[in-house]
JSON list of C-alpha atoms in Angstrom, two decimals:
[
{"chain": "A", "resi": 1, "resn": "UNK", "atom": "CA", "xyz": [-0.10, -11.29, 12.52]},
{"chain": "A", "resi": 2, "resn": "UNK", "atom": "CA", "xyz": [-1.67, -14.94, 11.30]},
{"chain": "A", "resi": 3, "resn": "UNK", "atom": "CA", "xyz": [-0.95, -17.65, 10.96]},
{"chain": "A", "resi": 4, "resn": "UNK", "atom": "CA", "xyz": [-0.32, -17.31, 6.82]},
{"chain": "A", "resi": 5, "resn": "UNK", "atom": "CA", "xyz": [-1.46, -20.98, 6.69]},
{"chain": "A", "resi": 6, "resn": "UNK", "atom": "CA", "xyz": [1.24, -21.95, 5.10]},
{"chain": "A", "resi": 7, "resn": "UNK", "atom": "CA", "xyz": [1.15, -20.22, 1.67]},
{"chain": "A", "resi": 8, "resn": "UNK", "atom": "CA", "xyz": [1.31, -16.99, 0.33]},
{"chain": "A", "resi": 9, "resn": "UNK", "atom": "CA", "xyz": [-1.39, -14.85, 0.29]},
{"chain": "A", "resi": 10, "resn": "UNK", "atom": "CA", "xyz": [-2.35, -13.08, -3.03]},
{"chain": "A", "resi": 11, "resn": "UNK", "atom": "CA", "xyz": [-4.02, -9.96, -3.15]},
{"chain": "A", "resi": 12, "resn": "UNK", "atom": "CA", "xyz": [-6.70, -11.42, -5.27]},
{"chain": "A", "resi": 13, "resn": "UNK", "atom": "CA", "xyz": [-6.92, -13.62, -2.57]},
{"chain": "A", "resi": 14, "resn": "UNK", "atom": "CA", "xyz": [-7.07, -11.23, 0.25]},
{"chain": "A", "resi": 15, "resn": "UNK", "atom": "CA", "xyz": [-9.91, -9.26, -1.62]},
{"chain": "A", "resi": 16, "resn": "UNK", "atom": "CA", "xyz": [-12.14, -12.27, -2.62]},
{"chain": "A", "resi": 17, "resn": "UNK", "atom": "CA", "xyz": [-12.04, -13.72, 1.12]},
{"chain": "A", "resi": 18, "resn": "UNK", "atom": "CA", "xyz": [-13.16, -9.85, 2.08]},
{"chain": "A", "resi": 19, "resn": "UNK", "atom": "CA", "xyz": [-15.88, -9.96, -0.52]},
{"chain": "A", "resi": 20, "resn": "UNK", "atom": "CA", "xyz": [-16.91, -13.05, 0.85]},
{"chain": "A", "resi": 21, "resn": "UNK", "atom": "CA", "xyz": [-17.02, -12.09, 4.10]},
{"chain": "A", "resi": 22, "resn": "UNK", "atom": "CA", "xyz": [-18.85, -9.14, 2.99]},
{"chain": "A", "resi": 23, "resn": "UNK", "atom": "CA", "xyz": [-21.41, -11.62, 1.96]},
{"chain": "A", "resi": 24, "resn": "UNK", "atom": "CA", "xyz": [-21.63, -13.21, 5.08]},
{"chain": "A", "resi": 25, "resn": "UNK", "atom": "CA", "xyz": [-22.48, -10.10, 7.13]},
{"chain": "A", "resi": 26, "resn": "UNK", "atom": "CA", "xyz": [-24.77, -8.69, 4.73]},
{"chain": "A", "resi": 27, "resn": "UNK", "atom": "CA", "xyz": [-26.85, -12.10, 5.12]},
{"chain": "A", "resi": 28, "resn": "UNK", "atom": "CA", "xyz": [-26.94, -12.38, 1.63]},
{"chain": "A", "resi": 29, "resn": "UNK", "atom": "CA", "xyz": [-26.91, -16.35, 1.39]},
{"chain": "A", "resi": 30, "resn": "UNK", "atom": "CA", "xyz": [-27.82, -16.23, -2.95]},
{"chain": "A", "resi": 31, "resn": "UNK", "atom": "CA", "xyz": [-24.67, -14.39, -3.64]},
{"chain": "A", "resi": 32, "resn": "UNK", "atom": "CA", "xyz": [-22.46, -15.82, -1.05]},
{"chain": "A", "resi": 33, "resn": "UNK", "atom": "CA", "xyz": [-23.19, -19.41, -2.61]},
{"chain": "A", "resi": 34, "resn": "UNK", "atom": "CA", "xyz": [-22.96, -18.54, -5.68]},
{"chain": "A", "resi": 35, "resn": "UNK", "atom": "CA", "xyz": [-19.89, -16.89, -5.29]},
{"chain": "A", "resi": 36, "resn": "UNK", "atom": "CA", "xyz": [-18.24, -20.03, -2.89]},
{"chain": "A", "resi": 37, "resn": "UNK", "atom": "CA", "xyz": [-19.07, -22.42, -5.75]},
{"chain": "A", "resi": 38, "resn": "UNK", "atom": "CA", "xyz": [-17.31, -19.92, -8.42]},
{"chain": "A", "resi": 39, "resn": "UNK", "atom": "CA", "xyz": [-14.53, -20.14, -5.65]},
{"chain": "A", "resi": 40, "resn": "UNK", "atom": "CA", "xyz": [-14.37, -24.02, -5.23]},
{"chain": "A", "resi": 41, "resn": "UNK", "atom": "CA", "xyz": [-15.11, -24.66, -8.99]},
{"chain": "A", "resi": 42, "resn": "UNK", "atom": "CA", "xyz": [-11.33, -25.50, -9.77]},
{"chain": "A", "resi": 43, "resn": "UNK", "atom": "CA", "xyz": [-9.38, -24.99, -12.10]},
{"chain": "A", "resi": 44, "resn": "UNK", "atom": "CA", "xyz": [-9.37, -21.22, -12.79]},
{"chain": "A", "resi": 45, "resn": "UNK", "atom": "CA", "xyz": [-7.78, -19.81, -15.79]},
{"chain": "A", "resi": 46, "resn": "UNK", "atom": "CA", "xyz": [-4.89, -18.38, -14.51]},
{"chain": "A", "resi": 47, "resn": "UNK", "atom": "CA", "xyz": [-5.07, -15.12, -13.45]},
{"chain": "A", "resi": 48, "resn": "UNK", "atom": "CA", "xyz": [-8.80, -14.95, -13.39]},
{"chain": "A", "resi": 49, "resn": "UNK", "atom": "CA", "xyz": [-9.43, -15.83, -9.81]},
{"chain": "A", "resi": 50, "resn": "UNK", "atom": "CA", "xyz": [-7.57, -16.76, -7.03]},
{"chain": "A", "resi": 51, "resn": "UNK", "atom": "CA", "xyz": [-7.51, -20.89, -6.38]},
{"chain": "A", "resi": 52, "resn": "UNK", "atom": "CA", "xyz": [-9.61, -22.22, -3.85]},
{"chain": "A", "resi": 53, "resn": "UNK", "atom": "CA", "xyz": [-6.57, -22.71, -1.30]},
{"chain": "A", "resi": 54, "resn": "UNK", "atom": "CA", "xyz": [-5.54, -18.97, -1.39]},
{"chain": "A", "resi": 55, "resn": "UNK", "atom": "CA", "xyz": [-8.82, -18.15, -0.31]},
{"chain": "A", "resi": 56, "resn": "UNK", "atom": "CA", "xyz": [-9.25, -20.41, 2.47]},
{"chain": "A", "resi": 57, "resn": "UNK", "atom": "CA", "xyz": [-5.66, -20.08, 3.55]},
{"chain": "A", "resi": 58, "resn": "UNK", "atom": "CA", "xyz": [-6.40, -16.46, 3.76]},
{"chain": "A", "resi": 59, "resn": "UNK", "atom": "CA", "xyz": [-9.40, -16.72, 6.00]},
{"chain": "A", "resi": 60, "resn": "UNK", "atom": "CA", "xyz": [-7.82, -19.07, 7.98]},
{"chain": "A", "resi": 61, "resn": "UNK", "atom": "CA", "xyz": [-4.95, -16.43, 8.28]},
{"chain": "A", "resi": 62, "resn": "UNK", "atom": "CA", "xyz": [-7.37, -13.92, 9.23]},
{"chain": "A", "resi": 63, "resn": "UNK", "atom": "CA", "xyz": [-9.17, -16.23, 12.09]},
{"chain": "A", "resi": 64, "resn": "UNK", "atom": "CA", "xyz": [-6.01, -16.50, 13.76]},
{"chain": "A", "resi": 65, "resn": "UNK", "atom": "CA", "xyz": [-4.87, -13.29, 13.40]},
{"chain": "A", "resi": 66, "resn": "UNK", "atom": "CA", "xyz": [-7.92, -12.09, 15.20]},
{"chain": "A", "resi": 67, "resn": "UNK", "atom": "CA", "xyz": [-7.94, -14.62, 17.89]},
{"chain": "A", "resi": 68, "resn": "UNK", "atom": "CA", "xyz": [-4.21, -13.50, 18.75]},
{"chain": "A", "resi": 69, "resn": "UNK", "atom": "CA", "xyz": [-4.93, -9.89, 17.97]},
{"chain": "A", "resi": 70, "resn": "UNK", "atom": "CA", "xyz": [-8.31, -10.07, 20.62]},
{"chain": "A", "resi": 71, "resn": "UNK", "atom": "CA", "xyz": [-6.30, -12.23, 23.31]},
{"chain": "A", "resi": 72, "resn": "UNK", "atom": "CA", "xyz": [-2.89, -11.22, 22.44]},
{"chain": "A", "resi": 73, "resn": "UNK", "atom": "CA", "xyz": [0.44, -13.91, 22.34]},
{"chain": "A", "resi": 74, "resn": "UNK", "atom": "CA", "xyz": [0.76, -16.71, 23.77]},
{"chain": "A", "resi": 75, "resn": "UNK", "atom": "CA", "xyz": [3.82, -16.54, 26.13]},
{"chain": "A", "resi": 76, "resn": "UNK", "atom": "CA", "xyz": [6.59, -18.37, 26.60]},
{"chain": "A", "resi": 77, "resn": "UNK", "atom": "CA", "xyz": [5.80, -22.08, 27.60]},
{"chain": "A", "resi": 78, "resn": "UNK", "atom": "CA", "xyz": [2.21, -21.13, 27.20]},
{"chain": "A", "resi": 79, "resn": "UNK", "atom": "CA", "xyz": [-0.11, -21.81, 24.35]},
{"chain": "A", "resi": 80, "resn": "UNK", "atom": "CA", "xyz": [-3.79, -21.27, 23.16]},
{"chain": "A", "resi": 81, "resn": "UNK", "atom": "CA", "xyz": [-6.47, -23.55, 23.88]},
{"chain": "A", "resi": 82, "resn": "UNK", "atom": "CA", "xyz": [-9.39, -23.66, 21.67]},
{"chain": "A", "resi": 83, "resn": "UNK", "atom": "CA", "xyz": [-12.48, -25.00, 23.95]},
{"chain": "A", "resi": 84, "resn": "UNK", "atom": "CA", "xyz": [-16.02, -25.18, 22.35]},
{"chain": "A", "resi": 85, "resn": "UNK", "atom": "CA", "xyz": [-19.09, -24.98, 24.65]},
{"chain": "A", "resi": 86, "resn": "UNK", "atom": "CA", "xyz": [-22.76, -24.53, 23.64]},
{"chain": "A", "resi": 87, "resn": "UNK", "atom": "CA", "xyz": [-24.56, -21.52, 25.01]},
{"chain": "A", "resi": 88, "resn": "UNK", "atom": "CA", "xyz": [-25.82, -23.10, 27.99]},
{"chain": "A", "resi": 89, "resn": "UNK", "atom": "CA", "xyz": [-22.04, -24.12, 29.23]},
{"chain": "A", "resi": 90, "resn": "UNK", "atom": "CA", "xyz": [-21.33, -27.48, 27.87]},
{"chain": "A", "resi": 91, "resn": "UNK", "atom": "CA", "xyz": [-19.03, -28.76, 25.79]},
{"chain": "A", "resi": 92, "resn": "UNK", "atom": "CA", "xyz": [-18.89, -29.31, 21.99]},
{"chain": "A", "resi": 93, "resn": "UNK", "atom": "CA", "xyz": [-17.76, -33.15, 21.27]},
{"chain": "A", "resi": 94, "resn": "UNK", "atom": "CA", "xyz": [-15.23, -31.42, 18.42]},
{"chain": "A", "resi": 95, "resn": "UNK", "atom": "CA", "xyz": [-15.45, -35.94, 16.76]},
{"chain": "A", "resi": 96, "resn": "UNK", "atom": "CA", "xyz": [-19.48, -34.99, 16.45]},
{"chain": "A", "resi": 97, "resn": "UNK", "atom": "CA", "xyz": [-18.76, -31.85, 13.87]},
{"chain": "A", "resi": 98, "resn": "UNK", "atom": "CA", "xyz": [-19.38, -32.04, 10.59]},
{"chain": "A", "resi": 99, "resn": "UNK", "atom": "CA", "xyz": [-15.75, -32.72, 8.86]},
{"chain": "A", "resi": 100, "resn": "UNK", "atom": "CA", "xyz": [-15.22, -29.24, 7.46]},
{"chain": "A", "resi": 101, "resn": "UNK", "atom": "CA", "xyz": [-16.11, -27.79, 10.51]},
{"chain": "A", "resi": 102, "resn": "UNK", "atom": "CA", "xyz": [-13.88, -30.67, 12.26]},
{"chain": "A", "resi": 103, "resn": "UNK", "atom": "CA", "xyz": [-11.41, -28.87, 9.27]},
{"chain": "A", "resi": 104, "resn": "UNK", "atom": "CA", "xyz": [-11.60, -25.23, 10.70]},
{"chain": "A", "resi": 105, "resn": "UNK", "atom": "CA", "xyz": [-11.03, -25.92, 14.18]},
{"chain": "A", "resi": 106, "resn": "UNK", "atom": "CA", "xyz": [-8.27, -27.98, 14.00]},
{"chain": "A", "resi": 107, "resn": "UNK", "atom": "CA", "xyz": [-6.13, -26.06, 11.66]},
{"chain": "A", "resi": 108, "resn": "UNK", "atom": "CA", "xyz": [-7.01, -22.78, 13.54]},
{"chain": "A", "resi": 109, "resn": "UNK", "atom": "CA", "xyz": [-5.74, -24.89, 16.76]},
{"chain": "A", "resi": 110, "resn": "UNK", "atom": "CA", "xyz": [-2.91, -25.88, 15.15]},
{"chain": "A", "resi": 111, "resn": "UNK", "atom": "CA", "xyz": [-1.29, -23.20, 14.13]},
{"chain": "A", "resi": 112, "resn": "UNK", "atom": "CA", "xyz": [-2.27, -21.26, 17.18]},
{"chain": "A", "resi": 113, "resn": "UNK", "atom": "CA", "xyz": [-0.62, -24.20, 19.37]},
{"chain": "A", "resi": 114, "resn": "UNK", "atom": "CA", "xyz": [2.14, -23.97, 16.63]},
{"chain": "A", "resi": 115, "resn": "UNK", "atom": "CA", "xyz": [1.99, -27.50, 15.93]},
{"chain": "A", "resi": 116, "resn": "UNK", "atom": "CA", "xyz": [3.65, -27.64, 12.51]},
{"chain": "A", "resi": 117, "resn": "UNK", "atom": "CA", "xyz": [3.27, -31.21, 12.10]},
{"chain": "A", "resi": 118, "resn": "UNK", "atom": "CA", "xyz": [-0.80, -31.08, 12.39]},
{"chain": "A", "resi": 119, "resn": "UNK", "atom": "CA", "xyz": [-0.40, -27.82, 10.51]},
{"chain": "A", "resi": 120, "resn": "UNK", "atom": "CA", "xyz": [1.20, -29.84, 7.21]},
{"chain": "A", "resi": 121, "resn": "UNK", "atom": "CA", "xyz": [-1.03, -33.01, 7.74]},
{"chain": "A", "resi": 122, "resn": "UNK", "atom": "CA", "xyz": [-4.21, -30.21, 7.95]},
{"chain": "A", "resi": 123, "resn": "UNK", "atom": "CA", "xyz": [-2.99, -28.50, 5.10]},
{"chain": "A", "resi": 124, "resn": "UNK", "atom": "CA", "xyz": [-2.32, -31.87, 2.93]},
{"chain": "A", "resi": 125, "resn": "UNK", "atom": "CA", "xyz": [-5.71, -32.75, 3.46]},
{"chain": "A", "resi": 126, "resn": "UNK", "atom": "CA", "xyz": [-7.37, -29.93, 2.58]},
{"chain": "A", "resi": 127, "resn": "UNK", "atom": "CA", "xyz": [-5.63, -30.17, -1.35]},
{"chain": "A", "resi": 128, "resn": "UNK", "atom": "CA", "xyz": [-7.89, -33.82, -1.62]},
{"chain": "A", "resi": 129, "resn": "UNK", "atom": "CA", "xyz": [-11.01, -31.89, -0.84]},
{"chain": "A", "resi": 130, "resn": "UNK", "atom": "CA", "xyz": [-14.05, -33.06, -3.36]},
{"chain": "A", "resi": 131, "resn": "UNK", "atom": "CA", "xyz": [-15.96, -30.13, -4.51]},
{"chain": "A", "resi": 132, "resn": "UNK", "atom": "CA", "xyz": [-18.57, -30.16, -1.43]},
{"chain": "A", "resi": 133, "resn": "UNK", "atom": "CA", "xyz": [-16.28, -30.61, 1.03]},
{"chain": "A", "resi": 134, "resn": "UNK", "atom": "CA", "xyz": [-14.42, -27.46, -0.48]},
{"chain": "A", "resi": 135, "resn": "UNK", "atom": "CA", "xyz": [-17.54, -25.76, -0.28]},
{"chain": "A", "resi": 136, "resn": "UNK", "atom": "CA", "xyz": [-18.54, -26.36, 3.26]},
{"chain": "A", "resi": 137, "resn": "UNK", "atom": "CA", "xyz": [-14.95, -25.79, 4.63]},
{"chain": "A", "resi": 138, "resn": "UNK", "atom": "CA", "xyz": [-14.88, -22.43, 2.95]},
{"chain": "A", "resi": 139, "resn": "UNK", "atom": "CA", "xyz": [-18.28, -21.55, 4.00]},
{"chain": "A", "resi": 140, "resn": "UNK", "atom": "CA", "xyz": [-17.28, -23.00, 7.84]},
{"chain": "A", "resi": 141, "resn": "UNK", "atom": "CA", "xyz": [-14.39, -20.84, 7.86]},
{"chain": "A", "resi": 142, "resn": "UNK", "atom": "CA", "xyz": [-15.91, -17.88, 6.64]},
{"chain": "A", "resi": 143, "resn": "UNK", "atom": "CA", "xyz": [-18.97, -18.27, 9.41]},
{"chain": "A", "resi": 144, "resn": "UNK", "atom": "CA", "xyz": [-15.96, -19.07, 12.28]},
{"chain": "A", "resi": 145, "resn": "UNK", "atom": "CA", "xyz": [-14.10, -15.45, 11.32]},
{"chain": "A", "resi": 146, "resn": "UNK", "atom": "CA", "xyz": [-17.70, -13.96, 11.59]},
{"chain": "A", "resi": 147, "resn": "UNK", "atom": "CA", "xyz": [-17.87, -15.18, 15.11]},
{"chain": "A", "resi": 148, "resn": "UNK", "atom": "CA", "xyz": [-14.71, -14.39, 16.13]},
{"chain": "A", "resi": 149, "resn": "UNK", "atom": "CA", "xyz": [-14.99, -10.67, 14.45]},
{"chain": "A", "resi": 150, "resn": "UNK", "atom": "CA", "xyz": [-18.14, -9.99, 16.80]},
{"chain": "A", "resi": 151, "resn": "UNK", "atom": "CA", "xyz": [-16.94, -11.85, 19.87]},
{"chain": "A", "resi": 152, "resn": "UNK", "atom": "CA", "xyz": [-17.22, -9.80, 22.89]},
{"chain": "A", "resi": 153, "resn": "UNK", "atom": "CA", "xyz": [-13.88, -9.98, 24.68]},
{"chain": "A", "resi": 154, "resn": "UNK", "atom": "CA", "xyz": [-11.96, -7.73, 27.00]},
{"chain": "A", "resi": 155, "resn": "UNK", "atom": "CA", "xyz": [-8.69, -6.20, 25.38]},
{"chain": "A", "resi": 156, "resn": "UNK", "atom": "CA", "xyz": [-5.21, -7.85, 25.86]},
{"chain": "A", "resi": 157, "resn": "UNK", "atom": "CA", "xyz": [-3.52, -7.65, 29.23]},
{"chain": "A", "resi": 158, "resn": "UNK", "atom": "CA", "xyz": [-0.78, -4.63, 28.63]},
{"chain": "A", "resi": 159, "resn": "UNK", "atom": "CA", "xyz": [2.53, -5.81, 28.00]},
{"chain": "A", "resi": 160, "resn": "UNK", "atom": "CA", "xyz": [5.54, -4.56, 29.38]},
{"chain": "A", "resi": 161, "resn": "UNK", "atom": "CA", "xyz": [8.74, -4.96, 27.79]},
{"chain": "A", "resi": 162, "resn": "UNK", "atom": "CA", "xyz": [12.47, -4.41, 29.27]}
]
């Protein structure tokens, strides 16, 4: 339960972003890079590998899958919140990121807050990525699911239903 950001995901897709990820825990920074310039080198032969916005939509998929999967729904006339802090308690200025990370946070937020409007405009934006850009959003991403994967957090209130 993601947010499918907004396009299908392939199995190709699906796999590569779980390679990638892969990468990422295993530390293994050669191979991951190499692999998320293969990724953000456009255009593929088709068929070959998935495009660069399968991928990322898929990660960003899982990110908010596991947010609402760790905290559970929000409820009615209730919505999520995304607040950064550093380790000693204060808050992240989200305008002092770096733009891809700027990228991740906001697109996660949107479609968690459901805000289909920033959602498209997100989205839209992402397609005029240059090639570094690409790269550092992807790599962003794929860090921010990392985090979120190993975030200590209690289980979901139970739910009861009528």
């Amino acid at each position: 339960m993601g947010s499918n950001a907004g396009r299908p995901t392939s199995p190709t897709a699906a796999a590569l972003g779980g390679r990638l990820m892969q990468l990422v825990g295993d530390r293994d920074a050669a191979q991951f890079s190499f692999e998320i310039s293969r990724v953000c080198a456009e255009p593929h032969p088709d068929g070959e590998r998935p495009k660069y916005g399968e991928v990322l939509a898929w990660v960003v998929d899982a990110i908010v899958g596991v947010v609402i999967a760790r905290l559970g729904a929000a409820g009615p006339g209730e919505r999520f919140i995304l607040d950064l802090r550093f380790t000693d308690g204060g808050y992240v200025d989200v305008d002092a990121l770096p733009a891809s990370a700027r990228w991740v946070l906001r697109t996660v937020s949107a479609f968690l807050a459901e805000d289909h409007a920033e959602v498209e405009r997100s989205l839209t934006a992402e397609q005029q990525f240059d090639l570094t850009m690409r790269a550092e959003t992807l790599a962003d991403a794929l860090i921010w699911l990392d985090f979120v994967l190993g975030v200590d957090l209690p289980d979901p209130p139970d739910v009861t239903t009528a």
